[in-house]
Amino acid sequence: MANTSALRSQSGVAANILIINFFFSFVLFAVCDVNYSFRYIDVGSYGSSSDSAVFGHSDFGQMLLNNLPDNTTLPGTTSPAMPFVFVGDEAFALGEHLMRPYSSRGLSIARRVFNYQLTRARRVVECAFGILANKWRFLHTPIHLKLETTISAVKAACVLHNFVRERDGYNFEDSLSHSLESHLPSVVRGHRQGAAVREHFTAYFMSPHGALPWQLEAI
């Protein structure tokens, strides 16, 4: 699961008696596992950068092109062999190894089910951000440190987050409040191969092997 949040660092500039405060917004891009632990973070991209751009220029985005396991069949099927994928929100570009939701207008039942299944998976990384922000309260407000120091503090918080998750496990109440500013989504386009992969997942989630008993009621 992949997601980003915007954070702000504050510095002051004095001109005679006037103090002018400037806020520098930067992005925390993170990938987490099912245990709400961060497996990759990228900190420091400009807050004006789109999620897709942050992802594409990150080391993780570059490694994703050549370092995933070979394609394999989905449970209960014999073909086709499907790629391993990460899930993100609408701000990410659709790709062979990165799934995003369908646009919300005029969707078929099958596509609405796909969006529901993807949202359930993506909720894990949303909760991970919530746990991070609630445990390390300085993330709730502008951080009154130099930009470089702020980036180091955010990285340290992510490392400590993983340590606490391994030590204490997951507490649902930790994730109930999430005040990290969500990075504003931008309009991004995917490519044909990613669209084909998404269509295969869409069909699978409507099949006996991939459907959830309650999914039609949930959409």
Tab-separated table of C-alpha atoms in Angstrom:
chain	number	residue	atom	x	y	z
A	1	MET	CA	0.000	0.000	0.000
A	2	ALA	CA	1.282	3.420	-0.850
A	3	ASN	CA	0.264	6.855	0.332
A	4	THR	CA	1.522	10.387	0.930
A	5	SER	CA	0.844	13.142	3.425
A	6	ALA	CA	2.002	16.737	3.449
A	7	LEU	CA	3.913	18.156	6.411
A	8	ARG	CA	4.966	21.713	7.149
A	9	SER	CA	8.128	23.186	8.619
A	10	GLN	CA	8.306	26.775	9.830
A	11	SER	CA	11.163	29.255	9.779
A	12	GLY	CA	11.209	32.940	10.594
A	13	VAL	CA	12.823	35.892	8.822
A	14	ALA	CA	13.295	39.180	10.689
A	15	ALA	CA	13.173	42.508	8.847
A	16	ASN	CA	13.635	45.356	11.315
A	17	ILE	CA	10.868	44.631	13.868
A	18	LEU	CA	8.636	42.687	11.472
A	19	ILE	CA	8.717	38.883	11.757
A	20	ILE	CA	7.551	37.044	8.636
A	21	ASN	CA	6.797	33.351	8.974
A	22	PHE	CA	7.224	31.041	6.001
A	23	PHE	CA	5.801	27.543	5.851
A	24	PHE	CA	7.609	24.957	3.760
A	25	SER	CA	5.431	22.028	2.810
A	26	PHE	CA	7.026	18.688	2.021
A	27	VAL	CA	5.766	15.184	1.389
A	28	LEU	CA	6.075	11.974	3.360
A	29	PHE	CA	5.606	9.127	0.881
A	30	ALA	CA	5.308	5.706	2.494
A	31	VAL	CA	4.695	2.056	1.687
A	32	CYS	CA	3.438	-0.128	4.514
A	33	ASP	CA	2.700	-3.807	5.112
A	34	VAL	CA	-0.374	-5.497	6.588
A	35	ASN	CA	1.018	-4.982	10.105
A	36	TYR	CA	0.925	-1.169	9.709
A	37	SER	CA	4.718	-0.958	9.612
A	38	PHE	CA	6.483	1.258	7.091
A	39	ARG	CA	8.624	-0.672	4.628
A	40	TYR	CA	9.753	2.317	2.590
A	41	ILE	CA	9.586	6.066	3.108
A	42	ASP	CA	10.609	9.052	1.009
A	43	VAL	CA	10.694	12.356	2.882
A	44	GLY	CA	11.376	15.853	1.606
A	45	SER	CA	9.813	16.230	-1.829
A	46	TYR	CA	8.136	19.590	-2.321
A	47	GLY	CA	4.535	19.741	-1.151
A	48	SER	CA	3.517	21.065	-4.563
A	49	SER	CA	4.692	17.854	-6.250
A	50	SER	CA	1.991	15.359	-7.202
A	51	ASP	CA	1.893	11.947	-5.533
A	52	SER	CA	2.559	10.345	-8.899
A	53	ALA	CA	5.647	12.508	-9.442
A	54	VAL	CA	6.980	11.787	-5.940
A	55	PHE	CA	6.473	8.077	-6.501
A	56	GLY	CA	7.994	8.072	-9.981
A	57	HIS	CA	11.144	9.892	-8.905
A	58	SER	CA	11.653	7.950	-5.675
A	59	ASP	CA	14.152	5.100	-5.416
A	60	PHE	CA	11.230	2.806	-4.694
A	61	GLY	CA	9.411	3.854	-7.860
A	62	GLN	CA	12.521	3.112	-9.908
A	63	MET	CA	13.151	-0.245	-8.221
A	64	LEU	CA	9.537	-1.278	-8.774
A	65	LEU	CA	10.199	-1.549	-12.499
A	66	ASN	CA	12.652	-4.435	-12.197
A	67	ASN	CA	12.580	-5.974	-8.723
A	68	LEU	CA	9.226	-7.674	-8.183
A	69	PRO	CA	8.655	-11.453	-8.146
A	70	ASP	CA	7.566	-13.178	-11.330
A	71	ASN	CA	3.900	-13.073	-12.261
A	72	THR	CA	1.709	-15.766	-10.737
A	73	THR	CA	-1.903	-16.913	-10.942
A	74	LEU	CA	-4.523	-15.675	-8.495
A	75	PRO	CA	-5.921	-18.140	-5.907
A	76	GLY	CA	-8.343	-20.586	-7.483
A	77	THR	CA	-7.306	-19.810	-11.066
A	78	THR	CA	-4.974	-21.385	-13.604
A	79	SER	CA	-4.556	-18.356	-15.887
A	80	PRO	CA	-3.559	-15.700	-16.608
A	81	ALA	CA	-0.404	-15.105	-14.598
A	82	MET	CA	-0.907	-11.757	-12.842
A	83	PRO	CA	1.734	-9.269	-11.657
A	84	PHE	CA	2.238	-8.382	-8.012
A	85	VAL	CA	0.761	-4.945	-7.368
A	86	PHE	CA	0.682	-2.117	-4.844
A	87	VAL	CA	-2.467	-0.106	-4.212
A	88	GLY	CA	-2.802	3.666	-4.072
A	89	ASP	CA	-5.464	6.341	-4.327
A	90	GLU	CA	-6.564	8.499	-7.261
A	91	ALA	CA	-3.429	10.649	-7.053
A	92	PHE	CA	-1.233	7.835	-8.363
A	93	ALA	CA	-0.890	6.871	-12.000
A	94	LEU	CA	-2.266	3.477	-12.956
A	95	GLY	CA	0.481	1.032	-13.842
A	96	GLU	CA	1.184	-2.651	-14.297
A	97	HIS	CA	2.322	-2.891	-10.657
A	98	LEU	CA	0.271	-0.057	-9.150
A	99	MET	CA	-3.521	-0.146	-8.936
A	100	ARG	CA	-5.719	2.908	-8.395
A	101	PRO	CA	-9.537	3.182	-8.238
A	102	TYR	CA	-11.778	3.729	-11.222
A	103	SER	CA	-13.191	7.237	-11.493
A	104	SER	CA	-16.441	7.427	-9.554
A	105	ARG	CA	-18.827	8.387	-12.370
A	106	GLY	CA	-21.160	5.901	-14.050
A	107	LEU	CA	-19.405	2.775	-12.793
A	108	SER	CA	-20.668	-0.721	-13.395
A	109	ILE	CA	-21.284	-2.988	-10.409
A	110	ALA	CA	-18.046	-4.860	-11.163
A	111	ARG	CA	-15.998	-1.664	-11.125
A	112	ARG	CA	-17.655	-0.476	-7.932
A	113	VAL	CA	-16.729	-3.799	-6.353
A	114	PHE	CA	-13.130	-3.344	-7.498
A	115	ASN	CA	-13.039	0.116	-5.886
A	116	TYR	CA	-14.463	-1.350	-2.680
A	117	GLN	CA	-11.856	-4.119	-2.562
A	118	LEU	CA	-9.031	-1.692	-3.314
A	119	THR	CA	-10.245	0.736	-0.630
A	120	ARG	CA	-10.276	-2.046	1.952
A	121	ALA	CA	-6.649	-2.797	1.146
A	122	ARG	CA	-5.618	0.872	1.045
A	123	ARG	CA	-7.186	1.488	4.458
A	124	VAL	CA	-4.161	-0.214	6.011
A	125	VAL	CA	-1.753	2.533	4.958
A	126	GLU	CA	-4.282	5.205	5.975
A	127	CYS	CA	-4.392	3.658	9.449
A	128	ALA	CA	-0.593	3.517	9.541
A	129	PHE	CA	-0.460	7.296	8.988
A	130	GLY	CA	-3.089	7.732	11.709
A	131	ILE	CA	-1.108	5.666	14.186
A	132	LEU	CA	2.071	7.602	13.341
A	133	ALA	CA	0.416	10.997	13.845
A	134	ASN	CA	-1.321	10.019	17.073
A	135	LYS	CA	1.777	8.526	18.645
A	136	TRP	CA	4.119	11.376	17.686
A	137	ARG	CA	2.035	14.444	18.424
A	138	PHE	CA	4.419	16.986	16.878
A	139	LEU	CA	3.062	15.861	13.500
A	140	HIS	CA	-0.327	17.414	14.301
A	141	THR	CA	0.929	20.987	13.945
A	142	PRO	CA	3.475	23.018	11.949
A	143	ILE	CA	6.945	22.017	13.106
A	144	HIS	CA	9.047	24.931	14.350
A	145	LEU	CA	12.411	23.631	13.179
A	146	LYS	CA	14.674	24.111	10.216
A	147	LEU	CA	13.571	22.157	7.165
A	148	GLU	CA	16.523	19.743	7.302
A	149	THR	CA	15.939	19.104	11.018
A	150	THR	CA	12.215	18.579	10.424
A	151	ILE	CA	12.898	15.968	7.751
A	152	SER	CA	15.250	14.137	10.148
A	153	ALA	CA	12.586	14.266	12.888
A	154	VAL	CA	9.949	12.773	10.573
A	155	LYS	CA	12.309	9.983	9.529
A	156	ALA	CA	13.064	9.257	13.190
A	157	ALA	CA	9.338	9.133	13.969
A	158	CYS	CA	8.832	6.556	11.221
A	159	VAL	CA	11.649	4.383	12.593
A	160	LEU	CA	10.217	4.614	16.114
A	161	HIS	CA	6.759	3.846	14.733
A	162	ASN	CA	8.062	0.533	13.377
A	163	PHE	CA	9.799	-0.233	16.669
A	164	VAL	CA	6.591	0.339	18.642
A	165	ARG	CA	4.527	-1.720	16.179
A	166	GLU	CA	6.915	-4.652	16.578
A	167	ARG	CA	6.995	-4.291	20.351
A	168	ASP	CA	3.335	-3.544	21.111
A	169	GLY	CA	1.430	-4.778	18.090
A	170	TYR	CA	-1.599	-2.990	16.644
A	171	ASN	CA	-4.122	-1.079	18.738
A	172	PHE	CA	-7.215	-0.085	16.760
A	173	GLU	CA	-7.795	3.022	18.885
A	174	ASP	CA	-4.393	4.381	17.828
A	175	SER	CA	-5.674	4.919	14.293
A	176	LEU	CA	-9.041	6.540	15.003
A	177	SER	CA	-7.735	10.097	14.554
A	178	HIS	CA	-5.648	11.002	11.528
A	179	SER	CA	-4.776	14.675	11.207
A	180	LEU	CA	-1.860	14.472	8.802
A	181	GLU	CA	-2.788	16.705	5.898
A	182	SER	CA	-3.624	14.525	2.914
A	183	HIS	CA	-1.662	15.382	-0.173
A	184	LEU	CA	-4.047	16.871	-2.725
A	185	PRO	CA	-4.767	14.446	-5.570
A	186	SER	CA	-3.989	15.459	-9.108
A	187	VAL	CA	-5.290	14.181	-12.401
A	188	VAL	CA	-2.929	11.494	-13.642
A	189	ARG	CA	-3.176	8.967	-16.437
A	190	GLY	CA	-2.228	5.336	-16.492
A	191	HIS	CA	-1.152	3.165	-19.390
A	192	ARG	CA	-2.788	0.348	-21.291
A	193	GLN	CA	-0.965	-2.492	-19.572
A	194	GLY	CA	-2.043	-1.190	-16.159
A	195	ALA	CA	-5.627	-0.872	-17.393
A	196	ALA	CA	-5.580	-4.488	-18.585
A	197	VAL	CA	-4.291	-5.709	-15.220
A	198	ARG	CA	-7.006	-3.734	-13.431
A	199	GLU	CA	-9.695	-5.251	-15.647
A	200	HIS	CA	-8.439	-8.758	-14.783
A	201	PHE	CA	-8.644	-7.960	-11.072
A	202	THR	CA	-12.116	-6.504	-11.603
A	203	ALA	CA	-13.307	-9.758	-13.198
A	204	TYR	CA	-11.621	-11.831	-10.478
A	205	PHE	CA	-13.376	-9.940	-7.671
A	206	MET	CA	-16.713	-10.881	-9.267
A	207	SER	CA	-15.782	-14.570	-9.563
A	208	PRO	CA	-16.506	-17.237	-6.920
A	209	HIS	CA	-12.813	-17.366	-5.992
A	210	GLY	CA	-12.299	-13.619	-5.555
A	211	ALA	CA	-15.653	-12.273	-4.372
A	212	LEU	CA	-16.434	-11.372	-0.766
A	213	PRO	CA	-19.819	-12.576	0.538
A	214	TRP	CA	-20.861	-9.052	1.584
A	215	GLN	CA	-19.360	-6.941	-1.207
A	216	LEU	CA	-22.584	-6.224	-3.130
A	217	GLU	CA	-24.280	-4.966	0.034
A	218	ALA	CA	-21.218	-2.854	0.878
A	219	ILE	CA	-21.160	-0.904	-2.388
